[in-house]
Amino acid sequence: MPLHILAPMVVVGLLIAWGTMRWAGCSRDLHFTTVEDARLHWLRHRPGAKPRDIIVASDGRAALVEVASGLWLLRSFGIDSVIHHLDQAQLTPVNQGLTLGFQEYDDPKAKITLTPEEADIWRDRIKAHQQESRND
Amino acid sequence: MTDMLIYPKVTDYAVPFFILAILIEIAWITFKKRGGRYETRDAMTSLFMGVGSVVSGILLGFIAWNFFMFLWWLTPINLGASVLVVVICFVLDDLRYYWVHRFGHRVRWVWASHVNHHSSQHYNLTTALRQTWTGTFTLMMVVRAPLILLGFHPAMVLFVGGVNLIYQFWIHTEAIDKMPRWFEAVMNTPSHHRVHHGRNPRYLDANYAGVFIIWDKMFGTFVPEVEDEKVDYGLIHNIGTFNPIRVAFHEWVAIWRDWRQPGLTWKDRWNYAVKPPGWRHDDKGGSTELLKRRHVARNPEVAGTPGFEDYKA
């Protein structure tokens, strides 16, 4: 098929697909409504690692999860979720929370929206954990 | 052999059908409230990966084509272009697909290219189009060499490969439960391929087939979709980006970083490229076998059931 037909067809197709999904309500974000909800999402990622403690951010889009292997971030990713080990995360305080930097090329940064009180708790918890890891 | 043979580029002609089918699937899921899930950014990432794959084919396709034409020049055999020859070529190419796909999951160098197809946590028709940009670098084109040396024209081999990919489009859906029994026995279906996209320990490294599921049954990699275990889609460690460039290259970057670890031998570096994904030189990796073993230890009742035939409680 000539490129001058294929290219416009693809562009129009992408726009129609995007518009249809917006119309159909496919652009929502996942929120962890309770600790139990966050726990279930965590166990989907790591079925064998039972959480000892979970702190859910007040906006419901992230949670700190402590398991035997250390401290992890569980965060919403579209209508799904992803996890990160926090051993080597770089913390940067920002206006409405924290930015966490990771070494992974597939997910180098996560902005976590937190109240000032939450941000203090999260920062202290992560730093304490990282200190413990270095001592081990 | 240098005579020319021209076939239509079927994947290009299928584009309007792909778009229409995706719109129908979205409408079906929206109105019926079942049959799968769509997420705008995830689906758009998949579609951009599809576009990038076509662009990559335009930019790098000449490498494989010249290699195939060289083989065609070498071979003294020309099987012609009869319908029977095209059908035989299609079946043999599907066998070729099975092995390339199996290497794609068991050899990390090839997985680096294929992983993006599995990087969505969704399973819908857009997932079918989440295709690689880096297939040329895997050198898996060599697996097509026997077909050309046997006398199948390179244009025919690429044509049947395109038909194979089009067939696989419709099986990326949750909207179809099961096909008739005879069809499920012979052909790859949405049910069989859902298993292939599963990250559940039961479903890991199974159902590599393209069109005919018989290859998995022949080579011992077939696992049926189990009614009481819903497929959980995605990777063992899911990626957290919708950026198509990061999706396309993340595993190549991971291999590079593994190679650059201090204290590695050249054998370690070789193994990081050719061993299955998850292998580590310090034995801290998580292989499919280890994940299945751990799962059976936690759930002894599954030992001996599909996907765990070789595992004891």
Short mmCIF file of C-alpha atoms in Angstrom, two decimals:
data_model
loop_
_atom_site.label_atom_id
_atom_site.label_comp_id
_atom_site.label_asym_id
_atom_site.label_seq_id
_atom_site.Cartn_x
_atom_site.Cartn_y
_atom_site.Cartn_z
CA MET A 1 0.00 0.00 0.00
CA PRO A 2 1.44 3.41 -0.91
CA LEU A 3 2.75 5.37 2.06
CA HIS A 4 0.66 8.43 1.17
CA ILE A 5 -2.49 6.32 1.77
CA LEU A 6 -1.20 4.19 4.69
CA ALA A 7 0.16 7.09 6.79
CA PRO A 8 -3.03 9.27 6.84
CA MET A 9 -5.12 6.15 7.45
CA VAL A 10 -2.99 5.26 10.49
CA VAL A 11 -3.14 8.83 11.87
CA VAL A 12 -6.92 9.00 11.47
CA GLY A 13 -7.26 5.52 12.99
CA LEU A 14 -5.19 6.53 16.04
CA LEU A 15 -7.30 9.66 16.56
CA ILE A 16 -10.57 7.75 16.27
CA ALA A 17 -9.34 5.05 18.68
CA TRP A 18 -8.19 7.70 21.19
CA GLY A 19 -11.50 9.60 20.94
CA THR A 20 -13.52 6.41 21.33
CA MET A 21 -11.63 5.39 24.45
CA ARG A 22 -12.02 8.84 25.99
CA TRP A 23 -15.73 8.69 25.21
CA ALA A 24 -16.01 5.20 26.67
CA GLY A 25 -14.43 6.32 29.97
CA CYS A 26 -11.20 4.34 29.65
CA SER A 27 -8.96 7.10 31.04
CA ARG A 28 -9.56 6.71 34.75
CA ASP A 29 -6.80 6.13 37.30
CA LEU A 30 -6.64 3.36 39.87
CA HIS A 31 -7.15 4.43 43.49
CA PHE A 32 -6.41 2.25 46.48
CA THR A 33 -9.53 2.87 48.54
CA THR A 34 -8.39 1.03 51.68
CA VAL A 35 -5.33 -0.70 53.12
CA GLU A 36 -6.97 -4.01 52.26
CA ASP A 37 -7.41 -2.86 48.66
CA ALA A 38 -3.72 -1.94 48.48
CA ARG A 39 -2.81 -5.30 50.05
CA LEU A 40 -4.72 -7.18 47.35
CA HIS A 41 -3.00 -5.19 44.61
CA TRP A 42 0.38 -5.86 46.23
CA LEU A 43 -0.28 -9.60 46.42
CA ARG A 44 -1.05 -9.65 42.72
CA HIS A 45 2.53 -8.51 42.10
CA ARG A 46 4.23 -10.57 44.81
CA PRO A 47 1.93 -13.42 45.88
CA GLY A 48 4.48 -14.91 48.26
CA ALA A 49 5.40 -11.71 50.10
CA LYS A 50 2.83 -10.96 52.78
CA PRO A 51 2.84 -7.29 53.82
CA ARG A 52 3.77 -6.49 57.42
CA ASP A 53 2.62 -2.91 57.16
CA ILE A 54 0.95 -0.70 54.55
CA ILE A 55 0.53 3.08 54.48
CA VAL A 56 -1.83 4.37 51.78
CA ALA A 57 -1.41 7.96 50.58
CA SER A 58 -4.47 10.11 51.19
CA ASP A 59 -5.09 10.57 47.44
CA GLY A 60 -5.19 6.76 47.13
CA ARG A 61 -2.71 6.61 44.27
CA ALA A 62 0.30 5.20 46.12
CA ALA A 63 1.16 3.07 49.13
CA LEU A 64 4.27 2.16 51.10
CA VAL A 65 4.41 -1.58 51.61
CA GLU A 66 6.76 -3.24 54.08
CA VAL A 67 7.55 -6.92 53.53
CA ALA A 68 10.35 -9.24 54.64
CA SER A 69 12.50 -8.16 51.67
CA GLY A 70 12.24 -4.49 52.60
CA LEU A 71 10.20 -1.41 51.80
CA TRP A 72 8.38 -1.08 48.48
CA LEU A 73 6.30 1.50 46.67
CA LEU A 74 2.99 0.38 45.20
CA ARG A 75 1.55 2.98 42.87
CA SER A 76 -1.29 3.31 40.44
CA PHE A 77 -0.40 3.06 36.78
CA GLY A 78 -3.42 3.89 34.68
CA ILE A 79 -6.09 1.53 35.93
CA ASP A 80 -3.39 -0.93 36.99
CA SER A 81 -0.51 -0.79 39.44
CA VAL A 82 3.26 -1.25 39.54
CA ILE A 83 5.76 -1.79 42.36
CA HIS A 84 9.30 -0.57 43.11
CA HIS A 85 11.84 -1.59 45.67
CA LEU A 86 12.87 1.52 47.61
CA ASP A 87 16.38 0.46 48.69
CA GLN A 88 18.12 2.76 46.24
CA ALA A 89 15.37 5.25 45.43
CA GLN A 90 16.44 8.91 45.26
CA LEU A 91 14.11 11.14 47.28
CA THR A 92 13.39 14.70 46.19
CA PRO A 93 10.84 16.78 48.14
CA VAL A 94 8.48 18.70 45.85
CA ASN A 95 5.60 21.09 46.50
CA GLN A 96 2.88 18.49 46.88
CA GLY A 97 4.76 15.42 47.99
CA LEU A 98 7.84 13.50 46.93
CA THR A 99 9.53 12.53 43.73
CA LEU A 100 11.18 9.12 43.80
CA GLY A 101 13.94 8.41 41.31
CA PHE A 102 14.74 4.81 40.30
CA GLN A 103 17.53 3.18 38.35
CA GLU A 104 15.19 1.26 36.07
CA TYR A 105 15.07 2.57 32.51
CA ASP A 106 11.46 1.37 32.21
CA ASP A 107 10.31 3.59 35.08
CA PRO A 108 12.86 6.18 36.13
CA LYS A 109 10.65 8.47 38.23
CA ALA A 110 7.44 8.49 40.27
CA LYS A 111 5.78 11.62 41.60
CA ILE A 112 3.82 10.85 44.76
CA THR A 113 1.24 13.41 45.88
CA LEU A 114 1.23 13.69 49.69
CA THR A 115 0.13 16.14 52.37
CA PRO A 116 3.06 17.78 54.23
CA GLU A 117 2.45 15.48 57.22
CA GLU A 118 2.37 12.40 55.00
CA ALA A 119 5.49 13.53 53.15
CA ASP A 120 7.38 13.72 56.47
CA ILE A 121 6.26 10.23 57.47
CA TRP A 122 7.08 8.74 54.06
CA ARG A 123 10.50 10.43 53.90
CA ASP A 124 11.46 9.31 57.41
CA ARG A 125 10.28 5.79 56.77
CA ILE A 126 12.13 5.45 53.47
CA LYS A 127 15.33 6.99 54.81
CA ALA A 128 15.27 4.76 57.90
CA HIS A 129 14.81 1.74 55.71
CA GLN A 130 17.64 2.75 53.40
CA GLN A 131 19.92 3.27 56.39
CA GLU A 132 19.02 -0.19 57.72
CA SER A 133 19.75 -1.73 54.32
CA ARG A 134 23.17 -0.08 54.22
CA ASN A 135 23.97 -1.39 57.71
CA ASP A 136 22.98 -4.99 56.79
CA MET B 1 17.69 -18.50 -8.32
CA THR B 2 16.98 -14.85 -8.94
CA ASP B 3 13.55 -14.69 -10.57
CA MET B 4 11.15 -12.21 -9.01
CA LEU B 5 7.84 -13.00 -7.34
CA ILE B 6 5.57 -10.30 -5.94
CA TYR B 7 2.94 -10.67 -3.21
CA PRO B 8 0.86 -7.92 -1.60
CA LYS B 9 2.06 -6.60 1.79
CA VAL B 10 -0.95 -8.05 3.56
CA THR B 11 -0.30 -6.45 6.94
CA ASP B 12 -0.65 -2.98 5.36
CA TYR B 13 -3.96 -3.90 3.75
CA ALA B 14 -5.20 -5.23 7.08
CA VAL B 15 -4.81 -1.82 8.82
CA PRO B 16 -8.42 -0.64 8.19
CA PHE B 17 -9.68 -4.00 9.48
CA PHE B 18 -7.49 -3.70 12.61
CA ILE B 19 -8.88 -0.22 13.37
CA LEU B 20 -12.48 -1.28 12.79
CA ALA B 21 -12.10 -4.42 14.92
CA ILE B 22 -10.59 -2.39 17.80
CA LEU B 23 -13.50 0.08 17.70
CA ILE B 24 -15.99 -2.80 17.71
CA GLU B 25 -14.21 -4.43 20.68
CA ILE B 26 -14.24 -1.15 22.67
CA ALA B 27 -17.97 -0.73 21.93
CA TRP B 28 -18.65 -4.36 22.88
CA ILE B 29 -16.83 -4.04 26.21
CA THR B 30 -18.48 -0.67 26.95
CA PHE B 31 -22.04 -1.78 26.26
CA LYS B 32 -21.84 -5.39 27.46
CA LYS B 33 -19.69 -4.55 30.53
CA ARG B 34 -17.63 -7.70 29.96
CA GLY B 35 -15.13 -9.20 27.54
CA GLY B 36 -12.00 -7.32 28.59
CA ARG B 37 -10.63 -3.97 29.66
CA TYR B 38 -9.27 -0.91 27.86
CA GLU B 39 -7.07 1.83 29.28
CA THR B 40 -6.48 4.79 26.98
CA ARG B 41 -2.76 5.33 27.60
CA ASP B 42 -2.01 1.61 27.55
CA ALA B 43 -3.89 1.09 24.29
CA MET B 44 -2.35 4.17 22.65
CA THR B 45 1.11 2.91 23.66
CA SER B 46 0.31 -0.41 22.00
CA LEU B 47 -0.87 1.37 18.84
CA PHE B 48 2.27 3.55 18.74
CA MET B 49 4.37 0.41 19.14
CA GLY B 50 2.54 -0.99 16.12
CA VAL B 51 3.27 2.12 14.08
CA GLY B 52 6.92 2.06 15.18
CA SER B 53 7.18 -1.57 14.17
CA VAL B 54 6.02 -0.72 10.65
CA VAL B 55 8.53 2.18 10.48
CA SER B 56 11.28 -0.14 11.75
CA GLY B 57 10.35 -2.60 8.99
CA ILE B 58 10.64 0.15 6.38
CA LEU B 59 14.03 1.30 7.73
CA LEU B 60 15.63 -2.08 8.52
CA GLY B 61 13.68 -4.55 6.39
CA PHE B 62 16.31 -4.41 3.65
CA ILE B 63 18.78 -6.31 5.90
CA ALA B 64 16.60 -9.42 6.14
CA TRP B 65 15.47 -9.07 2.52
CA ASN B 66 19.06 -8.98 1.19
CA PHE B 67 19.98 -11.94 3.39
CA PHE B 68 17.02 -13.92 2.05
CA MET B 69 17.79 -12.99 -1.57
CA PHE B 70 21.38 -14.10 -1.04
CA LEU B 71 20.11 -17.50 0.16
CA TRP B 72 17.75 -17.62 -2.82
CA TRP B 73 20.67 -16.96 -5.13
CA LEU B 74 22.56 -19.82 -3.42
CA THR B 75 19.87 -22.49 -3.59
CA PRO B 76 19.43 -24.59 -6.70
CA ILE B 77 15.83 -25.45 -5.72
CA ASN B 78 12.72 -23.52 -6.82
CA LEU B 79 9.42 -25.06 -5.72
CA GLY B 80 7.42 -22.53 -7.76
CA ALA B 81 4.39 -20.60 -6.58
CA SER B 82 1.45 -22.99 -6.82
CA VAL B 83 -1.30 -22.82 -4.20
CA LEU B 84 -0.12 -26.12 -2.72
CA VAL B 85 3.41 -24.75 -2.32
CA VAL B 86 2.07 -21.59 -0.63
CA VAL B 87 0.03 -23.76 1.78
CA ILE B 88 3.04 -25.94 2.62
CA CYS B 89 5.14 -22.82 3.06
CA PHE B 90 2.51 -21.40 5.45
CA VAL B 91 2.53 -24.52 7.62
CA LEU B 92 6.33 -24.78 7.71
CA ASP B 93 6.63 -21.05 8.42
CA ASP B 94 4.25 -21.49 11.35
CA LEU B 95 6.61 -24.17 12.70
CA ARG B 96 9.40 -21.63 12.21
CA TYR B 97 7.30 -19.08 14.12
CA TYR B 98 6.82 -21.51 17.01
CA TRP B 99 10.59 -21.90 17.49
CA VAL B 100 11.43 -18.22 17.04
CA HIS B 101 8.70 -17.40 19.56
CA ARG B 102 10.01 -20.03 21.98
CA PHE B 103 13.53 -18.61 21.65
CA GLY B 104 11.89 -15.22 22.21
CA HIS B 105 10.91 -16.33 25.70
CA ARG B 106 13.88 -18.50 26.62
CA VAL B 107 16.85 -16.55 25.23
CA ARG B 108 17.20 -13.11 26.78
CA TRP B 109 18.75 -11.54 23.65
CA VAL B 110 15.59 -12.42 21.74
CA TRP B 111 13.34 -11.65 24.73
CA ALA B 112 14.77 -8.09 24.74
CA SER B 113 12.99 -7.61 21.43
CA HIS B 114 9.84 -9.57 22.23
CA VAL B 115 9.23 -8.38 25.81
CA ASN B 116 7.39 -5.25 24.69
CA HIS B 117 4.59 -7.42 23.28
CA HIS B 118 4.02 -8.74 26.81
CA SER B 119 4.51 -5.45 28.63
CA SER B 120 0.85 -4.47 28.80
CA GLN B 121 -1.23 -5.50 31.81
CA HIS B 122 -4.18 -5.62 29.43
CA TYR B 123 -5.22 -8.13 26.82
CA ASN B 124 -7.22 -6.70 23.97
CA LEU B 125 -6.88 -6.23 20.22
CA THR B 126 -4.46 -3.33 20.66
CA THR B 127 -2.09 -5.68 22.52
CA ALA B 128 -1.74 -7.62 19.25
CA LEU B 129 -0.26 -4.50 17.66
CA ARG B 130 2.25 -3.89 20.51
CA GLN B 131 5.02 -5.20 18.28
CA THR B 132 8.80 -5.04 18.42
CA TRP B 133 10.96 -2.35 16.85
CA THR B 134 14.17 -4.29 17.30
CA GLY B 135 13.48 -7.72 15.77
CA THR B 136 16.28 -7.30 13.21
CA PHE B 137 18.89 -7.11 16.00
CA THR B 138 17.96 -10.55 17.32
CA LEU B 139 19.18 -12.14 14.05
CA MET B 140 16.24 -14.56 14.25
CA MET B 141 15.94 -14.12 10.48
CA VAL B 142 18.36 -17.07 10.24
CA VAL B 143 15.54 -19.39 11.35
CA ARG B 144 13.83 -18.62 8.03
CA ALA B 145 16.94 -19.70 6.09
CA PRO B 146 15.97 -23.41 5.77
CA LEU B 147 12.66 -22.46 4.11
CA ILE B 148 14.42 -20.43 1.44
CA LEU B 149 17.15 -23.01 0.93
CA LEU B 150 14.38 -25.62 0.48
CA GLY B 151 13.08 -23.62 -2.49
CA PHE B 152 10.37 -21.33 -1.10
CA HIS B 153 10.77 -17.88 -2.63
CA PRO B 154 11.64 -15.13 -0.06
CA ALA B 155 8.61 -13.09 -1.16
CA MET B 156 6.38 -16.10 -0.45
CA VAL B 157 8.02 -16.68 2.94
CA LEU B 158 7.40 -13.05 3.94
CA PHE B 159 3.85 -13.20 2.55
CA VAL B 160 2.89 -16.23 4.64
CA GLY B 161 4.60 -14.62 7.65
CA GLY B 162 2.33 -11.61 7.18
CA VAL B 163 -0.76 -13.82 6.95
CA ASN B 164 0.40 -15.54 10.14
CA LEU B 165 0.59 -12.19 11.96
CA ILE B 166 -2.87 -11.19 10.71
CA TYR B 167 -4.28 -14.48 12.02
CA GLN B 168 -2.80 -13.73 15.43
CA PHE B 169 -4.55 -10.36 15.64
CA TRP B 170 -8.02 -11.67 16.45
CA ILE B 171 -6.84 -14.06 19.19
CA HIS B 172 -5.76 -11.12 21.39
CA THR B 173 -9.15 -10.71 23.00
CA GLU B 174 -11.10 -11.61 26.11
CA ALA B 175 -14.38 -11.01 24.27
CA ILE B 176 -14.30 -14.56 22.84
CA ASP B 177 -14.38 -17.34 25.41
CA LYS B 178 -13.87 -20.68 23.65
CA MET B 179 -14.16 -21.76 20.01
CA PRO B 180 -15.68 -25.12 18.96
CA ARG B 181 -13.75 -28.11 20.34
CA TRP B 182 -12.31 -29.22 17.01
CA PHE B 183 -11.01 -25.70 16.41
CA GLU B 184 -9.48 -25.44 19.89
CA ALA B 185 -7.75 -28.80 19.28
CA VAL B 186 -5.92 -27.70 16.14
CA MET B 187 -5.80 -23.91 15.97
CA ASN B 188 -4.42 -21.21 18.20
CA THR B 189 -7.38 -19.43 19.79
CA PRO B 190 -8.08 -16.53 22.15
CA SER B 191 -8.20 -19.01 25.05
CA HIS B 192 -4.83 -20.60 24.22
CA HIS B 193 -3.18 -17.27 23.62
CA ARG B 194 -4.55 -15.70 26.81
CA VAL B 195 -2.55 -18.39 28.61
CA HIS B 196 0.55 -17.33 26.69
CA HIS B 197 0.16 -13.75 27.95
CA GLY B 198 -0.35 -14.82 31.57
CA ARG B 199 2.09 -14.01 34.37
CA ASN B 200 0.51 -16.60 36.68
CA PRO B 201 3.14 -19.28 37.48
CA ARG B 202 0.83 -21.89 35.91
CA TYR B 203 0.85 -20.13 32.56
CA LEU B 204 4.52 -19.09 32.26
CA ASP B 205 6.39 -20.12 29.11
CA ALA B 206 3.46 -21.89 27.47
CA ASN B 207 1.56 -21.84 24.17
CA TYR B 208 4.11 -20.36 21.78
CA ALA B 209 2.05 -21.23 18.70
CA GLY B 210 1.23 -18.73 15.98
CA VAL B 211 -1.59 -20.35 14.02
CA PHE B 212 -1.55 -24.09 14.82
CA ILE B 213 -1.58 -25.02 18.51
CA ILE B 214 -0.46 -28.52 17.55
CA TRP B 215 3.20 -27.43 17.76
CA ASP B 216 2.83 -26.81 21.51
CA LYS B 217 1.16 -30.18 21.93
CA MET B 218 3.96 -31.85 19.94
CA PHE B 219 6.81 -30.15 21.81
CA GLY B 220 5.31 -30.31 25.32
CA THR B 221 4.61 -26.61 25.94
CA PHE B 222 0.82 -26.65 25.80
CA VAL B 223 -1.13 -25.47 28.86
CA PRO B 224 -4.93 -25.10 28.65
CA GLU B 225 -6.74 -22.12 30.14
CA VAL B 226 -7.98 -23.34 33.52
CA GLU B 227 -11.51 -22.26 34.35
CA ASP B 228 -10.88 -21.41 37.99
CA GLU B 229 -7.61 -19.54 37.42
CA LYS B 230 -8.15 -16.26 35.60
CA VAL B 231 -5.20 -15.11 33.54
CA ASP B 232 -3.26 -12.21 35.04
CA TYR B 233 -1.67 -10.35 32.12
CA GLY B 234 1.72 -8.69 31.93
CA LEU B 235 5.27 -9.34 33.07
CA ILE B 236 6.62 -10.89 36.27
CA HIS B 237 7.90 -7.41 37.07
CA ASN B 238 5.57 -5.03 35.26
CA ILE B 239 7.01 -1.90 33.71
CA GLY B 240 5.76 1.51 34.81
CA THR B 241 5.90 3.54 31.62
CA PHE B 242 3.63 4.39 28.70
CA ASN B 243 6.57 5.90 26.80
CA PRO B 244 6.94 3.79 23.61
CA ILE B 245 10.70 4.40 23.42
CA ARG B 246 11.21 3.08 26.95
CA VAL B 247 8.88 0.16 26.20
CA ALA B 248 10.85 -0.70 23.04
CA PHE B 249 14.34 -0.53 24.51
CA HIS B 250 14.08 -1.22 28.25
CA GLU B 251 15.31 -4.80 28.18
CA TRP B 252 18.22 -3.94 25.86
CA VAL B 253 19.24 -1.27 28.41
CA ALA B 254 18.87 -3.84 31.20
CA ILE B 255 21.19 -6.26 29.36
CA TRP B 256 23.74 -3.46 28.87
CA ARG B 257 23.60 -2.59 32.58
CA ASP B 258 23.99 -6.24 33.54
CA TRP B 259 27.05 -6.50 31.30
CA ARG B 260 28.61 -3.46 32.98
CA GLN B 261 28.43 -4.89 36.50
CA PRO B 262 31.90 -5.06 38.05
CA GLY B 263 33.64 -8.41 38.44
CA LEU B 264 31.90 -10.27 35.61
CA THR B 265 33.68 -12.82 33.44
CA TRP B 266 33.07 -12.91 29.69
CA LYS B 267 31.18 -16.15 30.26
CA ASP B 268 28.83 -14.29 32.64
CA ARG B 269 28.25 -11.62 29.99
CA TRP B 270 27.52 -14.29 27.39
CA ASN B 271 25.08 -15.94 29.78
CA TYR B 272 23.31 -12.62 30.44
CA ALA B 273 22.54 -12.57 26.70
CA VAL B 274 21.65 -16.19 26.01
CA LYS B 275 20.24 -17.62 29.25
CA PRO B 276 16.51 -17.27 29.96
CA PRO B 277 15.23 -13.92 31.29
CA GLY B 278 15.75 -13.72 35.05
CA TRP B 279 19.11 -15.52 35.03
CA ARG B 280 21.77 -13.86 37.21
CA HIS B 281 25.44 -14.68 37.68
CA ASP B 282 25.01 -14.56 41.48
CA ASP B 283 22.08 -17.02 41.45
CA LYS B 284 19.73 -14.33 42.80
CA GLY B 285 17.53 -14.37 39.69
CA GLY B 286 14.01 -15.72 39.38
CA SER B 287 13.67 -18.32 36.64
CA THR B 288 10.32 -19.69 35.44
CA GLU B 289 11.20 -23.00 37.09
CA LEU B 290 11.92 -21.31 40.43
CA LEU B 291 8.68 -19.31 40.30
CA LYS B 292 6.68 -22.45 39.56
CA ARG B 293 8.48 -24.38 42.32
CA ARG B 294 7.75 -21.63 44.86
CA HIS B 295 4.11 -21.49 43.77
CA VAL B 296 3.71 -25.24 44.22
CA ALA B 297 5.36 -25.01 47.64
CA ARG B 298 2.76 -22.39 48.65
CA ASN B 299 -0.11 -24.23 46.94
CA PRO B 300 0.69 -27.97 47.06
CA GLU B 301 -2.75 -28.86 45.70
CA VAL B 302 -1.75 -27.59 42.22
CA ALA B 303 1.14 -30.07 41.83
CA GLY B 304 0.58 -32.27 38.79
CA THR B 305 -2.16 -30.05 37.32
CA PRO B 306 -1.76 -28.25 33.94
CA GLY B 307 1.35 -26.10 33.92
CA PHE B 308 2.74 -27.96 36.96
CA GLU B 309 2.94 -31.51 35.58
CA ASP B 310 6.64 -31.81 36.47
CA TYR B 311 6.38 -30.30 39.94
CA LYS B 312 5.85 -32.24 43.16
CA ALA B 313 4.34 -30.89 46.36
#
